[in-house]
Coordinates of C-alpha atoms and ligand atoms in Angstrom, one line a residue:
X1 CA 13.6 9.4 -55.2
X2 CA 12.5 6.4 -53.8
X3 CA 9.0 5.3 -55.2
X4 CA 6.5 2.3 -54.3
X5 CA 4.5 1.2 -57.1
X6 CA 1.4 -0.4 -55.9
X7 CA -0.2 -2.9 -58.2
X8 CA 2.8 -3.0 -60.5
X9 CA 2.3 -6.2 -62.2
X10 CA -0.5 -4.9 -64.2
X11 CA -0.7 -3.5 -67.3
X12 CA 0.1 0.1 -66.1
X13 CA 1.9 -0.8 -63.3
X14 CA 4.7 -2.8 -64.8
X15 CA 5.1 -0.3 -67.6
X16 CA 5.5 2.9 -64.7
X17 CA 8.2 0.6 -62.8
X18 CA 10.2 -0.3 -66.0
X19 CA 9.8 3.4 -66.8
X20 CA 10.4 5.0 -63.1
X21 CA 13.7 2.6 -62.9
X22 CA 15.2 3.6 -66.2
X23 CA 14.8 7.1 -65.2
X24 CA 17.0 6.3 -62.2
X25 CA 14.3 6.4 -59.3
X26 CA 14.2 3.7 -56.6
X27 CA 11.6 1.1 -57.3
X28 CA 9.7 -1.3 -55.3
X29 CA 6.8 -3.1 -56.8
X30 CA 3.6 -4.3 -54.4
X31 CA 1.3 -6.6 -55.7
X32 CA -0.1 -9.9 -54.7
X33 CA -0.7 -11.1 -58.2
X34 CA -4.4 -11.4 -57.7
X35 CA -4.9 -10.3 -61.4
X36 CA -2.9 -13.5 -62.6
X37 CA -5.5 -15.3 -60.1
X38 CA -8.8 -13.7 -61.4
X39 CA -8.0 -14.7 -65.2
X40 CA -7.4 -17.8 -64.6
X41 CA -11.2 -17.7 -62.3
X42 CA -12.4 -15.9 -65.6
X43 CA -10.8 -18.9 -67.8
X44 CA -9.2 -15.9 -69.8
X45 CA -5.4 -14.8 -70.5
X46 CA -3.6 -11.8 -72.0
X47 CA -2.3 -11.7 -75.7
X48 CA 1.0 -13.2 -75.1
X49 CA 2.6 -15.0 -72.6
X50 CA 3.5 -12.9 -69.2
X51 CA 6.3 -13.8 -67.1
X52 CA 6.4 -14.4 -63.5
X53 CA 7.3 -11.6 -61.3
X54 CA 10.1 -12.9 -60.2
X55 CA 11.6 -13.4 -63.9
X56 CA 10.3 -10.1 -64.6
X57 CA 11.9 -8.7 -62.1
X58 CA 15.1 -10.8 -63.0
X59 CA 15.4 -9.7 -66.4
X60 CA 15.0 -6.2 -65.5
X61 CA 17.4 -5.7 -63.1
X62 CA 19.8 -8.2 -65.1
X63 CA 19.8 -5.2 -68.2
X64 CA 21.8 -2.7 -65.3
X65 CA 19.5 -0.2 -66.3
X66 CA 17.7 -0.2 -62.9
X67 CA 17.1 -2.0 -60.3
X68 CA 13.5 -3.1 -58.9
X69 CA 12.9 -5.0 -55.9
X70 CA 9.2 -6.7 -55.4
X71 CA 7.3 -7.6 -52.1
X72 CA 3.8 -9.7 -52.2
X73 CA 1.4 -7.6 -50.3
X74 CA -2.4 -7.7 -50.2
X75 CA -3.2 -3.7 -49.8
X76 CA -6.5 -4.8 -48.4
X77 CA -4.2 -6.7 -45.4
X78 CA -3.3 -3.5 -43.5
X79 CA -0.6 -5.1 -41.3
X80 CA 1.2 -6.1 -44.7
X81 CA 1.0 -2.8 -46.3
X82 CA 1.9 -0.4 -43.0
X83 CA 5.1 -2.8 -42.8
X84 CA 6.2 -2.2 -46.6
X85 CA 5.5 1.4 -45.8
X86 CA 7.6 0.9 -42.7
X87 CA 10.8 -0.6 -44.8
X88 CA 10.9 1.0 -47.9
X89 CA 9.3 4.5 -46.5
X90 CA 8.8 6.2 -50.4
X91 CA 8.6 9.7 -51.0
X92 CA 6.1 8.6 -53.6
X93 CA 3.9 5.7 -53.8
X94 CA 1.6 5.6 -57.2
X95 CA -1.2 3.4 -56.6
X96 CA -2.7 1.3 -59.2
X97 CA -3.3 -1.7 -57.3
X98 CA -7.2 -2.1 -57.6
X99 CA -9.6 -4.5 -59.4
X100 CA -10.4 -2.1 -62.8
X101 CA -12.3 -4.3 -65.1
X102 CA -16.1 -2.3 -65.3
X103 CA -18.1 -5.5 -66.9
X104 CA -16.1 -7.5 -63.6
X105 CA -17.8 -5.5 -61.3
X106 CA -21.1 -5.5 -62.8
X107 CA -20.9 -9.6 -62.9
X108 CA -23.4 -10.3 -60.2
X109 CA -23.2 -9.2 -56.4
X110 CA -20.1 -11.1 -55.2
X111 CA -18.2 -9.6 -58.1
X112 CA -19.5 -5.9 -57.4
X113 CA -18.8 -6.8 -53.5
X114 CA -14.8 -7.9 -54.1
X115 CA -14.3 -4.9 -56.2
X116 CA -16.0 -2.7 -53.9
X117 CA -14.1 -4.1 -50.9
X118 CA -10.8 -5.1 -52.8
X119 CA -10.6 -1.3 -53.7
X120 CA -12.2 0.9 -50.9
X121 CA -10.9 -1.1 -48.8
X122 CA -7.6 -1.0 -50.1
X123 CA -7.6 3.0 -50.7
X124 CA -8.8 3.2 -47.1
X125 CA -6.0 1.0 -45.6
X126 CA -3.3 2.8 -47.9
X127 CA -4.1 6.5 -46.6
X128 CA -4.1 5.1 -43.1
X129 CA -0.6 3.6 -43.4
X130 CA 0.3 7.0 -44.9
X131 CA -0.7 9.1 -42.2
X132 CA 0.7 6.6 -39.5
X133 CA 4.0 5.9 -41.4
X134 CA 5.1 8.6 -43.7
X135 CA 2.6 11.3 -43.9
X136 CA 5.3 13.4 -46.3
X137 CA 5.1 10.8 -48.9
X138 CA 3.1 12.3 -51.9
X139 CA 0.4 9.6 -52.9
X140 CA -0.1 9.3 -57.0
X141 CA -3.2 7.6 -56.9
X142 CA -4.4 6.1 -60.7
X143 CA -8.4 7.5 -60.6
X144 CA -10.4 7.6 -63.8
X145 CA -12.1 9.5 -66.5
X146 CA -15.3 7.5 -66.2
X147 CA -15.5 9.2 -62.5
X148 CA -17.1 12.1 -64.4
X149 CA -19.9 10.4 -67.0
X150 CA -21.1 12.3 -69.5
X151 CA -22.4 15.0 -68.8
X152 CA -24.2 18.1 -71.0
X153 CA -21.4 20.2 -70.0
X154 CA -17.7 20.2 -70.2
X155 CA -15.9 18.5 -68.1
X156 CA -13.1 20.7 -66.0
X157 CA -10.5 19.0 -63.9
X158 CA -12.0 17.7 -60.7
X159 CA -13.3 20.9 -59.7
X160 CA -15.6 23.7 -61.0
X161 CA -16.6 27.0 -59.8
X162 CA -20.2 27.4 -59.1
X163 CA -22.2 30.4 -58.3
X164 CA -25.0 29.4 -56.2
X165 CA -27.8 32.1 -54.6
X166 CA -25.4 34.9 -55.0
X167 CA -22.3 32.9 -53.5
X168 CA -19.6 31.4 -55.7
X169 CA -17.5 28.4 -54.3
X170 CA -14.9 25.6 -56.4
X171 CA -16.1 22.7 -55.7
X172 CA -15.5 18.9 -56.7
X173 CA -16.8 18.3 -60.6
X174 CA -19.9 16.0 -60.1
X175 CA -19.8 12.6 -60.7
X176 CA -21.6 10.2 -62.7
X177 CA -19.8 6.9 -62.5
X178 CA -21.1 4.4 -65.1
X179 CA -20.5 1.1 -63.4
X180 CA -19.5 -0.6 -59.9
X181 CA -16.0 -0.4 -60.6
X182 CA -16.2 3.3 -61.7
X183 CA -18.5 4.1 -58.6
X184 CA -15.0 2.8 -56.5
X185 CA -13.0 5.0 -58.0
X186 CA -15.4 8.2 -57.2
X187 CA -15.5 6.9 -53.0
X188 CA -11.8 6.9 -53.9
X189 CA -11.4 10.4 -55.0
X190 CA -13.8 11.4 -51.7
X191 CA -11.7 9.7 -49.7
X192 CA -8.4 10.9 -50.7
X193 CA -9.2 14.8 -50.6
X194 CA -11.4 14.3 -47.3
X195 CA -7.4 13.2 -45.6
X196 CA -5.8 16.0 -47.9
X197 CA -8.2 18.2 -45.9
X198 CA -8.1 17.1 -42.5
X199 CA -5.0 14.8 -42.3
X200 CA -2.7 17.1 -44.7
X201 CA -1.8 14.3 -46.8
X202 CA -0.6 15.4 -50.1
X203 CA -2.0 13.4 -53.3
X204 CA -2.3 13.3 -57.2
X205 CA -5.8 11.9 -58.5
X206 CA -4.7 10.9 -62.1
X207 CA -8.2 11.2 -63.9
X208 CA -6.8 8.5 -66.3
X209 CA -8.8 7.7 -70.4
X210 CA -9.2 4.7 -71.4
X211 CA -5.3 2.8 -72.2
X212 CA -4.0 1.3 -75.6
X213 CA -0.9 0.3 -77.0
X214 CA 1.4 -2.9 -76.4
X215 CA 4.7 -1.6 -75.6
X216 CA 7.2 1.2 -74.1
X217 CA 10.5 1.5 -74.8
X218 CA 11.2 -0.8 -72.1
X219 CA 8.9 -3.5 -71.9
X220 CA 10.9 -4.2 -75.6
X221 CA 14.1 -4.9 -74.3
X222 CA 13.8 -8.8 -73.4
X223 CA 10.8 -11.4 -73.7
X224 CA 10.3 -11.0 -69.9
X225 CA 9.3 -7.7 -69.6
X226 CA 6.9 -8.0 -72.6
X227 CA 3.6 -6.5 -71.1
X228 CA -0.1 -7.6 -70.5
X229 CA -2.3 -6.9 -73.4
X230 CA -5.9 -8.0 -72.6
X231 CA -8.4 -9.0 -75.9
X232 CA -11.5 -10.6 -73.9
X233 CA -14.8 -8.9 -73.2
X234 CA -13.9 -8.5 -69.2
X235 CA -10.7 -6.8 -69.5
X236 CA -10.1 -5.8 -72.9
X237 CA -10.3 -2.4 -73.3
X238 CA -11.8 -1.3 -77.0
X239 CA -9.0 0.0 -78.7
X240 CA -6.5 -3.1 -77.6
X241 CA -9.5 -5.6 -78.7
X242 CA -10.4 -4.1 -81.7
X243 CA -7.3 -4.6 -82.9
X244 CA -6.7 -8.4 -81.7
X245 CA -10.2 -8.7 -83.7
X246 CA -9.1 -7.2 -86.8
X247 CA -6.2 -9.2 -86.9
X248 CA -8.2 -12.8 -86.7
X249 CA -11.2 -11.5 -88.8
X250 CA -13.6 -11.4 -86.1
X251 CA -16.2 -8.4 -87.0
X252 CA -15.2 -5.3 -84.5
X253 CA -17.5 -5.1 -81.9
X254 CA -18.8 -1.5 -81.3
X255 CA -21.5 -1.5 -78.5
X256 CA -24.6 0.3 -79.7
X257 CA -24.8 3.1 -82.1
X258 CA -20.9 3.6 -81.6
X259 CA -21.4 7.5 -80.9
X260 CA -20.0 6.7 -77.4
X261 CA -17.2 9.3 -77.1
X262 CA -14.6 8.6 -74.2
X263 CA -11.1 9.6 -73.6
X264 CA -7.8 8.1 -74.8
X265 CA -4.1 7.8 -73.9
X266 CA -0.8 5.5 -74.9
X267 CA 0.4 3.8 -72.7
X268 CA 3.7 5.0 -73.8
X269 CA 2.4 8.0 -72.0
X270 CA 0.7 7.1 -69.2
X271 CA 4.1 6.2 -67.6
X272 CA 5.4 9.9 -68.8
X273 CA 3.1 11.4 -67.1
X274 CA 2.9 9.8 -64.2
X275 CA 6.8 10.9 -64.0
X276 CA 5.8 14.1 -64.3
X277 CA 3.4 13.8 -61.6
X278 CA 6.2 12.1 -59.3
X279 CA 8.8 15.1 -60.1
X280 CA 6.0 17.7 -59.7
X281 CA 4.7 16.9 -56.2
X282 CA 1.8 18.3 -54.8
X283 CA 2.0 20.2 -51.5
X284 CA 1.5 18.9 -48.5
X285 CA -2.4 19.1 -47.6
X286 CA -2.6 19.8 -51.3
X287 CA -5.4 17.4 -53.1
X288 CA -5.4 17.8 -57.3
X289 CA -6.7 16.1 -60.0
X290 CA -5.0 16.0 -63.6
X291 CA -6.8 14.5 -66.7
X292 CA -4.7 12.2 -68.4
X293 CA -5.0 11.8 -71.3
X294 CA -4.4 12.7 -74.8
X295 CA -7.3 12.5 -77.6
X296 CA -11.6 11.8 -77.3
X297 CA -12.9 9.4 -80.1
X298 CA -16.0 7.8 -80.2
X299 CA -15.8 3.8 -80.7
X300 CA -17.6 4.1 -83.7
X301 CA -14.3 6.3 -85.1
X302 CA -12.5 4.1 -83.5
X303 CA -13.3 1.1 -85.7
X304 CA -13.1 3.1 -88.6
X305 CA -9.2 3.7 -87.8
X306 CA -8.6 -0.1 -86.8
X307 CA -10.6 -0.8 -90.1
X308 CA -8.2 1.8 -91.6
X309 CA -5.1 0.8 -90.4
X310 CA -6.1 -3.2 -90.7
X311 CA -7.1 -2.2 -94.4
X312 CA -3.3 -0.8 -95.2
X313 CA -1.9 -4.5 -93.9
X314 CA -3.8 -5.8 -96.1
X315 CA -6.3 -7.6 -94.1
X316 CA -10.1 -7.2 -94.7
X317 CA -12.5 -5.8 -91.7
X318 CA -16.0 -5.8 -91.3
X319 CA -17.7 -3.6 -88.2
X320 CA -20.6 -4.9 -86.4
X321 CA -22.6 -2.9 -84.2
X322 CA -23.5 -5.0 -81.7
X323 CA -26.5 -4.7 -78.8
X324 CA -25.0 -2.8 -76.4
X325 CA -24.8 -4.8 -72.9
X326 CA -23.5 -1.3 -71.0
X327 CA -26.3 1.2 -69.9
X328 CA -24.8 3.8 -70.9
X329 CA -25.4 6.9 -73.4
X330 CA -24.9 6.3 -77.5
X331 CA -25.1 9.7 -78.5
X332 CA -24.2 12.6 -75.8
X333 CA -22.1 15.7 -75.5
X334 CA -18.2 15.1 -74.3
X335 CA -15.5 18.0 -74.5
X336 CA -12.6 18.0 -71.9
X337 CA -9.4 19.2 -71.4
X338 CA -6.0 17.6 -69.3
X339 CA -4.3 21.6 -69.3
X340 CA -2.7 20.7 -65.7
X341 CA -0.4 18.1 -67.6
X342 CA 0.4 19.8 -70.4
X343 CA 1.1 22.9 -67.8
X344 CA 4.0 20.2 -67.0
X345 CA 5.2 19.8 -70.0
X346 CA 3.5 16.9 -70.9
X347 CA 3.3 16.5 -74.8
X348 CA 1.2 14.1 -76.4
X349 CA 1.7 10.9 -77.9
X350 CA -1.3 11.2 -81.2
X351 CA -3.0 7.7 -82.4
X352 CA -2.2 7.2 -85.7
X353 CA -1.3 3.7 -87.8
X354 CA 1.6 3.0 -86.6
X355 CA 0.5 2.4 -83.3
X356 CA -2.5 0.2 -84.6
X357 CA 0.0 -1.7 -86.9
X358 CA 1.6 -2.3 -83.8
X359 CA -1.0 -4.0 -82.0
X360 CA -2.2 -6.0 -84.9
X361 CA 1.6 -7.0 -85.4
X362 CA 1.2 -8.0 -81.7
X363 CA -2.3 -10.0 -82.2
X364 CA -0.7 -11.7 -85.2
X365 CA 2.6 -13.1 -83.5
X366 CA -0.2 -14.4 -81.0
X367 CA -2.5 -15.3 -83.0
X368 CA -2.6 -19.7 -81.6
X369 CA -3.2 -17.7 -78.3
X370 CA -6.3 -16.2 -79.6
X371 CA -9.4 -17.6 -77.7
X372 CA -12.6 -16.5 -80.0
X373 CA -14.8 -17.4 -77.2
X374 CA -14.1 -14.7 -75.0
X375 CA -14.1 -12.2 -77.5
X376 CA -18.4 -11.6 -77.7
X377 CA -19.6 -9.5 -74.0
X378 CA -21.6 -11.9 -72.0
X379 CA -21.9 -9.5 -69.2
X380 CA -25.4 -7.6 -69.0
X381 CA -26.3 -4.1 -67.0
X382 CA -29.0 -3.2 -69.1
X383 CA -31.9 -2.7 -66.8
X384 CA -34.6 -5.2 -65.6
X385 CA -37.2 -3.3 -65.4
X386 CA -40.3 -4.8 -67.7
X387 CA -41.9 -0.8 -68.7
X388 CA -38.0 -0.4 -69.9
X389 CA -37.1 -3.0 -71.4
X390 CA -39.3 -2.6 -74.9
Ligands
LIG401 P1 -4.3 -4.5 -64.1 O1 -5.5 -5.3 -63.7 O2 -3.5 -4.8 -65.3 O3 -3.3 -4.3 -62.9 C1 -3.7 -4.1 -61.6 C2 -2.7 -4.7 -60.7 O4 -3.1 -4.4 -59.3 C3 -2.6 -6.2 -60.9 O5 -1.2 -6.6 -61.0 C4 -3.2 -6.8 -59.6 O6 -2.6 -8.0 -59.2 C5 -2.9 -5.6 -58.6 N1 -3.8 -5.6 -57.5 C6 -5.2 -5.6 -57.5 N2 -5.7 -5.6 -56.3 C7 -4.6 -5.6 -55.4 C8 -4.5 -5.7 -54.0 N3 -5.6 -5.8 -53.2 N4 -3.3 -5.7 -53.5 C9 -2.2 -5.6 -54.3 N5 -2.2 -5.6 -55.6 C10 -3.5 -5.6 -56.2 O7 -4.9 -3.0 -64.3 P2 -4.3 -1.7 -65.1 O8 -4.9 -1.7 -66.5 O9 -2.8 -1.7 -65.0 O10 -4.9 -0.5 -64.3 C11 -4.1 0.0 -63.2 C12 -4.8 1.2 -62.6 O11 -5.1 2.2 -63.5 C13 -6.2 0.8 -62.0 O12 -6.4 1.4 -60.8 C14 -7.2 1.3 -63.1 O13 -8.4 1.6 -62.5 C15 -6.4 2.5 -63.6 N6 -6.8 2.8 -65.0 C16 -6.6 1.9 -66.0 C17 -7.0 2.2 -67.3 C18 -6.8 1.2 -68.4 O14 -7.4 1.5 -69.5 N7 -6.1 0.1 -68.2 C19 -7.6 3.4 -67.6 C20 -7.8 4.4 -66.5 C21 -7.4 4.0 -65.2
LIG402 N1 -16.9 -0.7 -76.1 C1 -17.3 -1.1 -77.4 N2 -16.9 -2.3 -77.8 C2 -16.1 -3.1 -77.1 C3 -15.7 -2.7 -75.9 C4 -16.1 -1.5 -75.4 O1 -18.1 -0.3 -78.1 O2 -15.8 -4.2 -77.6 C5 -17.3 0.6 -75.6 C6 -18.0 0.6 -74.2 O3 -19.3 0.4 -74.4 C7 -17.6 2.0 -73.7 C8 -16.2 2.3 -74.3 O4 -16.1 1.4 -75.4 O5 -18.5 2.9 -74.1 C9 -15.0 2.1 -73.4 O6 -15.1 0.8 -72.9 P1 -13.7 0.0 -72.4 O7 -14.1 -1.3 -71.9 O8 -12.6 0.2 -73.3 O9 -13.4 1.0 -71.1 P2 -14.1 1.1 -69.7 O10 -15.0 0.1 -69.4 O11 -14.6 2.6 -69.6 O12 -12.8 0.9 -68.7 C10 -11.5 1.1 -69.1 C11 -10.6 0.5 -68.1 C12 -10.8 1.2 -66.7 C13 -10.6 2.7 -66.8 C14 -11.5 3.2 -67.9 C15 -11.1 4.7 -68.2 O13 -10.9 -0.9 -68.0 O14 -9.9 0.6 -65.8 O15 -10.9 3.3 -65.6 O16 -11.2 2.5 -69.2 S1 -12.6 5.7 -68.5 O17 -13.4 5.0 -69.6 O18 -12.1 7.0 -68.9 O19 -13.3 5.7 -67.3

């Protein structure tokens, strides 16, 4: 199985690649590194120290458990990407290569623009290739749970059945996206289907929660593969910064009442079940979407774990809720389910203190690395609007 992981520097990505290779597929990693360029544009870094690619790579394939090879390629440069396609023609190609920070995108205008364009634009230009180069390939693309909002109902998988007037169709789930970024991911989803339809591509939409934890199996096995763990307001997702806070004392920062409920996933299985989606291909013309992910909390329960958790290491925590810069709901209905997955045989990985011990663990070894100042959300999307605002 030969498999080209697109964006697999990132925190996902180089996870999947480690995880693909052990499992004896063929890997090839595509990235251009432009996440390593927009930290250093947001004057931020991850916990601890990453590796180049090229000594990531090294180590890996060093170990004999795999081999991975790497190419720099821009998947908004459509040349680039066609001729990857061309050489290493996958049977799978899992695509997390997109700009997935939600406070990025909602910056100002330019930073909504590049994540528009960096990511439509880079969807667009990959199902192109596809058709043009290999059209049996089976596309795994990472999509998101935030595609869906929050709505007063549950939330099925990508499609529900309607009846309408008397006639009854299945149709796509509607979307709600709550911010620039997550807007990308729904013209995504559109996308992909509408070439499913008409092109017979064949595709995996990977309705992914919200990612936590620091390490798999493999990204253990030598200080170069260690992963990315982000802590700042921009890229930090809660979990992951709640516990970097705990560990240096800073108060946990739950936005708003804290009732918001989202859903949650290990990274430990992200990279099993994208596997799973890899050995379970979808047909060709076939478009599905799989929830992944394993548990709902709200972030106010969430800081009660970290507390928890932080508490049993002895170290003291205090929970703040802060104003909440995100328009978003506080207090809402959210029940889901990710049955397609476990209809795989995907079994989940359950939050519990070990995992949180591991983080804090993480945060501690770190802790000189620890910038406070990027730590508080500077970036705004509450409305403007003067009647609203009081
Ligand atoms: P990340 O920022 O750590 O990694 C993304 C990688 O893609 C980076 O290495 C970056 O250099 C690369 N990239 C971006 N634009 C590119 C381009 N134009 N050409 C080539 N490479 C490019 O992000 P992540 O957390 O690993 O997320 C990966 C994917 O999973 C994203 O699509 C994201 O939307 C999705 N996802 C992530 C989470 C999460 O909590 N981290 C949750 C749900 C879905
Ligand atoms: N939140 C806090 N305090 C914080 C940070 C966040 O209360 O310090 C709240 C947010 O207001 C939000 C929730 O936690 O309600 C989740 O925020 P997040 O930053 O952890 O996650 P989000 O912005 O939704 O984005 C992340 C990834 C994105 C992925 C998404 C999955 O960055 O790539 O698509 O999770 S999902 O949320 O299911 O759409």
């Amino acid at each position: 199985m030969k498999v080209l992981i697109v964006g697999g520097d990132g925190y996902c990505g180089w996870a999947t690649a480690l995880h693909l290779s052990a499992a004896g597929m063929d890997v090839t990693i595509a990235d251009n590194l432009v996440r390593r360029e927009w930290d250093k544009a947001l004057g931020i870094a991850p916990l601890a120290p990453l590796a180049t690619i090229g000594e990531r790579v090294h180590a890996w394939n060093k170990l004999g458990k795999g081999e991975i090879a790497y190419r720099n390629v821009d998947v908004v440069d459509y040349d680039a990407l066609a001729g990857v396609l061309q050489d290493v023609k996958p049977d799978a190609i899992v695509h997390f290569g997109q700009q997935r920070s939600a406070p990025y995108s909602m910056i100002d205008r330019e930073h909504a623009m590049r994540t528009l364009v960096n990511n439509t634009a880079g969807n667009l230009n990959l199902l192109w290739a596809m058709r043009e180069v290999t059209p049996e390939a089976h596309l795994v693309k990472l999509g998101t749970m935030g595609e869906y909002g929050t709505p007063n109902i549950d939330i099925e998988e990508g499609f529900i059945d309607i009846e309408h007037k008397g006639r009854r169709d299945r149709l796509p789930f509607p979307k709600q996206p709550g911010s620039f970024y997550h807007l990308t991911k729904v013209h995504d989803s559109d996308q992909i289907f509408f070439v499913c339809r008409v092109w017979g591509l064949r595709a995996t939409d990977l309705h992914q929660g919200v990612v936590y934890g620091a390490h798999t199996e493999q990204t253990r096995l030598a200080p170069e593969l260690v992963n990315r763990f982000d802590y700042d307001h921009i890229y930090g997702t809660v979990l992951n910064r709640f516990c970097v806070q705990a560990a240096i004392g800073h108060p946990l920062t739950v936005y708003g009442l804290g009732g918001q409920t989202r859903s949650f996933i290990n990274i430990r299985d992200t990279v099993r079940c994208v596997e799973l989606a890899v050995n379970n291909p979808a047909e060709q013309g076939e478009y599905r979407v799989f929830n992944q992910f394993t548990e709902l909390f709200s972030v106010g329960d969430l800081a009660e774990k970290v507390a928890h958790a932080a508490q049993n290491m002895g170290i003291g925590v205090t929970i703040q809720n802060v104003s909440n810069p995100r328009s978003e709901k506080e207090m809402h209905h959210y029940s889901t389910d990710n049955a397609n997955l476990r209809s795989l045989g995907f079994e989940p990985t359950l939050l519990d203190d070990a995992v949180l011990r591991e983080c804090i663990e993480l945060a501690l070894a770190n802790r000189e690395r620890i910038d406070r100042s990027v730590i508080d959300p500077t970036v705004s999307w509450r409305p403007r609007v003067s009647s609203l605002l009081a």
